[in-house]
XYZ file of C-alpha atoms in Angstrom:
386
model
C 18.480 20.894 78.873
C 20.323 21.102 75.582
C 23.532 19.682 74.216
C 26.789 21.557 74.230
C 26.112 22.671 70.659
C 22.950 24.412 71.812
C 20.704 21.917 69.928
C 17.916 19.968 71.638
C 18.301 16.305 70.880
C 15.095 14.438 70.180
C 15.388 10.684 69.665
C 12.474 8.807 68.078
C 12.787 5.170 69.077
C 10.856 3.126 66.506
C 9.022 3.987 63.318
C 5.512 3.065 64.287
C 2.344 4.737 63.030
C 2.599 7.662 65.472
C 6.277 8.414 64.651
C 5.498 8.444 60.928
C 3.163 11.301 61.650
C 5.728 12.994 63.888
C 8.255 12.903 61.075
C 5.669 14.196 58.606
C 4.803 17.095 60.914
C 8.446 17.976 61.542
C 8.951 18.050 57.775
C 6.284 20.714 57.634
C 7.837 22.772 60.414
C 10.957 21.873 62.453
C 12.468 24.201 65.109
C 15.913 25.442 64.047
C 17.412 24.326 67.340
C 16.161 20.700 67.116
C 18.365 17.732 66.287
C 16.205 14.626 65.465
C 17.389 11.046 65.300
C 15.195 8.131 64.200
C 16.162 4.666 65.396
C 14.477 2.025 63.255
C 15.845 -1.145 61.719
C 14.168 -0.799 58.278
C 13.964 1.998 55.721
C 10.219 1.590 55.452
C 7.162 0.918 57.540
C 4.932 -1.985 56.526
C 1.419 -0.825 57.289
C -0.271 -3.519 59.329
C -3.773 -2.494 58.191
C -3.026 -3.705 54.645
C -1.133 -6.885 55.515
C -4.253 -9.066 55.381
C -4.906 -7.756 51.876
C -1.337 -8.682 50.965
C -1.779 -12.159 52.398
C -5.033 -12.583 50.469
C -3.290 -11.500 47.227
C -5.059 -8.165 46.782
C -1.909 -6.069 47.172
C 1.701 -6.418 46.353
C 3.968 -5.981 49.340
C 5.301 -2.681 47.961
C 1.830 -1.241 47.954
C 1.557 -1.700 51.712
C 4.634 0.281 52.752
C 5.512 3.838 53.728
C 9.083 4.606 52.661
C 10.965 6.435 55.425
C 13.887 8.148 53.567
C 11.811 11.101 52.247
C 10.197 11.627 55.689
C 13.665 11.462 57.331
C 15.111 13.875 54.803
C 12.164 16.284 54.952
C 12.247 16.465 58.708
C 16.001 17.009 58.803
C 16.477 13.878 60.875
C 19.179 11.291 60.680
C 18.199 7.609 60.481
C 20.137 4.912 62.379
C 19.108 1.620 60.788
C 19.171 -0.525 63.969
C 17.085 -1.243 67.041
C 17.239 0.000 70.575
C 17.982 -2.717 73.173
C 18.127 -0.628 76.338
C 16.966 2.746 77.639
C 18.419 4.545 80.676
C 15.988 7.433 81.373
C 18.129 8.743 84.214
C 21.352 8.948 82.148
C 19.208 9.932 79.118
C 20.782 7.321 76.860
C 19.633 4.586 74.451
C 21.808 1.532 73.776
C 21.607 0.267 70.232
C 21.862 -3.267 68.892
C 25.187 -2.177 67.333
C 26.571 -1.508 70.770
C 26.531 2.267 70.261
C 25.098 4.434 73.090
C 23.522 7.714 72.125
C 22.315 10.484 74.321
C 19.098 12.487 74.150
C 17.367 15.456 75.733
C 13.897 14.110 74.795
C 12.928 10.578 73.964
C 9.746 9.328 72.251
C 9.070 5.537 72.035
C 6.808 4.119 69.337
C 8.309 0.761 68.509
C 5.010 -0.935 67.797
C 3.840 -4.357 69.058
C 6.310 -7.169 69.498
C 6.241 -10.900 70.131
C 8.485 -12.016 72.937
C 10.102 -15.158 71.519
C 11.239 -16.381 74.951
C 7.749 -16.136 76.473
C 6.133 -17.765 73.430
C 8.701 -20.535 73.440
C 7.996 -21.212 77.123
C 4.261 -21.447 76.427
C 4.613 -23.330 73.110
C 7.845 -25.351 73.061
C 9.058 -25.625 69.536
C 7.553 -22.334 68.379
C 10.978 -20.691 67.916
C 11.920 -23.409 65.396
C 8.643 -24.101 63.641
C 6.350 -21.011 63.844
C 5.811 -18.139 61.473
C 5.471 -15.053 63.668
C 3.323 -12.093 62.625
C 5.790 -9.780 64.337
C 8.148 -8.297 63.377
C 5.778 -7.518 60.559
C 8.564 -6.792 58.033
C 9.931 -10.292 58.478
C 6.434 -11.773 58.110
C 5.943 -9.900 54.835
C 9.147 -11.422 53.466
C 8.289 -14.976 54.671
C 4.650 -15.273 53.660
C 5.449 -15.921 49.985
C 7.305 -19.028 51.087
C 4.063 -20.364 52.556
C 2.282 -19.781 49.261
C 5.118 -21.483 47.403
C 4.733 -24.465 49.731
C 1.032 -24.558 48.876
C 1.984 -25.083 45.221
C 3.903 -28.192 46.100
C 1.564 -29.910 48.584
C -1.789 -29.819 50.431
C -1.305 -27.343 53.200
C -2.572 -27.430 56.719
C -2.223 -23.909 58.177
C -3.093 -23.027 61.748
C -3.521 -19.545 63.034
C -2.872 -19.191 66.772
C -4.758 -16.230 68.243
C -8.312 -15.046 67.519
C -8.004 -11.345 68.009
C -8.430 -8.918 65.057
C -5.026 -9.804 63.532
C -5.528 -13.543 63.832
C -9.059 -13.397 62.385
C -8.078 -11.256 59.402
C -5.019 -13.336 58.630
C -6.897 -16.628 58.936
C -9.535 -15.391 56.473
C -6.960 -13.907 54.171
C -4.909 -17.132 54.138
C -8.007 -19.234 53.523
C -9.076 -17.063 50.604
C -5.522 -17.023 49.109
C -5.274 -20.812 49.263
C -8.719 -21.250 47.749
C -8.254 -18.656 45.021
C -4.732 -19.640 43.969
C -4.768 -23.363 44.588
C -8.395 -24.487 44.385
C -7.407 -27.934 43.063
C -5.578 -28.834 46.311
C -7.316 -29.694 49.655
C -5.795 -26.975 51.739
C -7.177 -26.336 55.188
C -7.043 -23.496 57.703
C -7.676 -23.829 61.466
C -8.116 -21.038 63.940
C -7.035 -21.805 67.520
C -8.839 -19.301 69.838
C -7.247 -20.337 73.129
C -10.724 -20.852 74.620
C -12.834 -17.716 74.054
C -14.930 -17.377 70.896
C -13.508 -15.523 67.843
C -13.693 -11.753 68.245
C -14.578 -12.153 71.923
C -13.827 -8.453 72.611
C -16.341 -7.295 69.969
C -20.150 -6.901 70.445
C -22.345 -9.965 69.889
C -23.476 -8.717 66.482
C -19.923 -8.527 65.207
C -19.146 -11.943 66.658
C -22.051 -13.404 64.671
C -20.894 -11.766 61.437
C -17.327 -13.055 62.018
C -18.573 -16.564 62.719
C -20.513 -16.517 59.491
C -17.473 -15.291 57.519
C -15.310 -18.077 59.011
C -17.916 -20.627 57.988
C -18.119 -19.279 54.441
C -14.317 -19.759 54.109
C -14.526 -23.250 55.676
C -12.135 -22.316 58.467
C -12.200 -24.785 61.361
C -12.476 -22.981 64.719
C -11.064 -24.798 67.755
C -11.548 -23.366 71.285
C -8.204 -24.840 72.273
C -4.699 -23.507 72.870
C -1.372 -24.497 71.343
C 0.857 -26.088 73.972
C 3.748 -27.059 71.687
C 4.964 -27.470 68.113
C 6.519 -30.417 66.445
C 7.371 -31.119 62.793
C 4.024 -31.372 60.971
C 1.792 -31.028 63.999
C 0.725 -28.936 66.950
C 0.338 -30.211 70.503
C -2.894 -28.771 71.955
C -3.641 -27.917 75.570
C -6.412 -30.583 75.538
C -3.846 -33.238 74.707
C -4.992 -33.601 71.124
C -2.626 -33.178 68.173
C -3.407 -31.135 65.062
C -1.799 -31.705 61.669
C -0.081 -28.440 60.770
C 2.487 -27.581 58.094
C 2.546 -23.812 58.818
C 1.729 -22.522 62.283
C 1.125 -18.791 62.186
C 1.441 -17.092 65.599
C -0.840 -14.031 65.885
C -1.155 -13.622 69.641
C -1.662 -10.194 71.136
C 0.935 -7.446 71.557
C 3.652 -7.936 74.148
C 5.962 -5.414 75.714
C 9.552 -5.276 74.478
C 11.642 -7.279 76.962
C 14.232 -4.569 77.229
C 11.712 -2.262 78.934
C 11.880 -4.409 82.068
C 15.480 -3.383 82.556
C 14.790 0.308 82.342
C 13.836 2.619 85.220
C 10.674 3.711 83.424
C 7.358 3.247 85.171
C 5.601 0.244 83.563
C 2.144 -1.256 83.855
C 1.581 -4.791 85.081
C 2.104 -6.207 81.601
C 5.430 -4.352 81.101
C 4.302 -1.555 78.838
C 5.373 2.117 79.335
C 2.946 3.821 81.717
C 2.000 7.207 80.253
C -0.378 9.978 81.300
C -2.962 11.998 79.394
C -0.122 13.744 77.519
C 1.419 10.418 76.383
C 4.263 11.259 78.724
C 6.002 8.766 81.021
C 4.535 8.855 84.519
C 8.050 8.593 85.986
C 10.264 10.517 83.582
C 8.748 13.652 82.023
C 11.375 13.780 79.214
C 10.130 10.474 77.877
C 7.030 10.085 75.782
C 5.511 6.869 74.329
C 2.607 6.082 72.028
C 0.914 3.135 70.354
C 1.148 -0.499 71.418
C 4.291 0.067 73.479
C 2.427 2.319 75.941
C -0.487 2.112 78.333
C -2.559 5.124 79.339
C -2.961 5.030 83.107
C -5.666 7.709 83.127
C -8.071 6.060 80.683
C -8.212 2.542 79.355
C -8.578 1.836 75.650
C -7.907 -1.154 73.448
C -4.344 -1.768 72.225
C -4.928 -1.403 68.506
C -3.560 0.340 65.471
C -6.592 2.632 65.331
C -5.390 4.387 68.495
C -1.755 4.374 67.424
C -2.728 6.241 64.230
C -4.768 8.729 66.164
C -1.999 9.313 68.715
C 0.532 10.748 66.215
C -0.606 14.348 65.917
C -1.196 14.949 69.634
C 2.156 13.310 70.343
C 3.903 15.758 68.053
C 2.053 18.702 69.561
C 3.126 17.745 73.105
C 6.705 17.035 72.025
C 6.841 20.559 70.565
C 5.323 22.006 73.692
C 7.551 20.139 76.079
C 10.739 21.135 74.257
C 9.596 24.766 74.237
C 8.720 24.751 77.896
C 4.997 25.235 77.169
C 1.896 23.704 78.659
C 1.048 20.257 77.408
C -2.430 19.335 76.160
C -4.269 16.168 77.217
C -5.311 13.881 74.432
C -8.580 12.057 75.050
C -8.705 8.823 73.011
C -12.009 8.483 71.147
C -14.672 6.638 73.083
C -15.718 4.813 69.915
C -13.599 3.937 66.881
C -14.395 2.531 63.481
C -12.985 -0.975 63.116
C -12.880 -2.477 59.619
C -12.117 -6.244 59.426
C -11.126 -7.713 56.110
C -12.711 -11.100 55.425
C -10.380 -12.661 52.873
C -12.219 -11.881 49.666
C -12.806 -8.219 48.863
C -15.401 -8.239 51.626
C -15.260 -6.590 55.105
C -17.096 -6.155 58.352
C -17.400 -2.705 60.019
C -17.958 -2.148 63.742
C -18.835 1.239 65.246
C -19.769 1.033 68.906
C -22.693 -1.410 69.046
C -23.413 -1.085 65.306
C -22.077 -3.397 62.610
C -22.492 -3.859 58.906
C -20.732 -5.786 56.146
C -20.355 -6.142 52.379
C -18.049 -5.603 49.447
C -18.770 -1.848 49.750
C -17.208 -1.985 53.222
C -14.000 -3.527 51.773
C -13.880 -0.810 49.121
C -14.265 1.794 51.921
C -11.471 0.210 53.904
C -9.285 0.006 50.782
C -9.728 3.736 50.131
C -8.918 4.632 53.768
C -5.802 2.439 53.806
C -4.513 3.710 50.497
C -4.992 7.306 51.406
C -3.201 6.775 54.754
C -0.040 5.499 53.188
C -0.293 7.840 50.170
C -0.318 10.763 52.626
C 3.213 9.762 53.708
C 4.563 9.015 50.251
C 3.656 5.334 49.985
C 3.473 3.442 46.659
C -0.359 3.642 46.719
C -0.281 7.342 45.896
C -1.138 6.792 42.254
C -3.926 4.387 43.078
C -5.402 6.774 45.637
C -5.425 9.568 43.103
C -7.471 7.501 40.621
């Protein structure tokens, strides 16, 4: 199906890691009969892999971003600087936050992870008013300097809620930043795990390394959950209260609430159910990748590593689908390299059951991250070339 003009309309909803690669690929070669629209609220993508380094003070925010204008221009797309709030896959439309409704022949969803404010507020009353949310990540990047400014005025009690990879890296980054920039003040960082030990989804060897890194940075680890937020303190599930000036919510990815109102097939957690081709199991003209999607054919962790890997096969299958050709299954890698920044220029690497750590691991991670954003025109291009 094509529009009256004879052009095939491809809408890219979101500018996550996979869609950055789709735009890059289309800039190299775009079919003449393809009309591309990108729906994304910002003119840049803040790369989550470098945000802990930004929090720790190792990067300026501008070093951590991929600018979208040159990718949009190179791919011949148009950019609508807004968000999608509803999808009707039967009518083949997307409703925008502006109220505009746009049609499509093919839709790809890569909006990245979100934090459902309503769900979090229900679990932690007061969070909407008092918490600093990691997502949307662009907003977090703008607000974090305010936390550091607060630390210049007073002793700071910061609590990180969530002990997955994001929560761990941010807790260690914050502890290092407070120690390095404000060593004369008794700042304190607490990590609330919700019950399980830190890095519970990693092998035992990685858990031991993480535990040692947390101790080095004098981070208090509490196997408790946040049950509410009040001015200057958290209410814990155990009934205890924790002094807290800055609660940082870093819980796991949640599905965008608007998906529940669509006719798309979803998994039990509300994410888009996709097959081996990253194609909706209910609507073949819809594709989805990254944290917004769940592969029903093979389980894999919901992490940025897979979102980055998903970009090129997503583009290949979008091209094939629009040309009426056979799609190719994408098998997610059975093992991935995970590099966890530990505040200082120090990192832990995990590969399957193997793990290692050191400053050389951080330098390795730094090179990988800089090269990734430099590939797409990020500000780190000059640093990567040196």
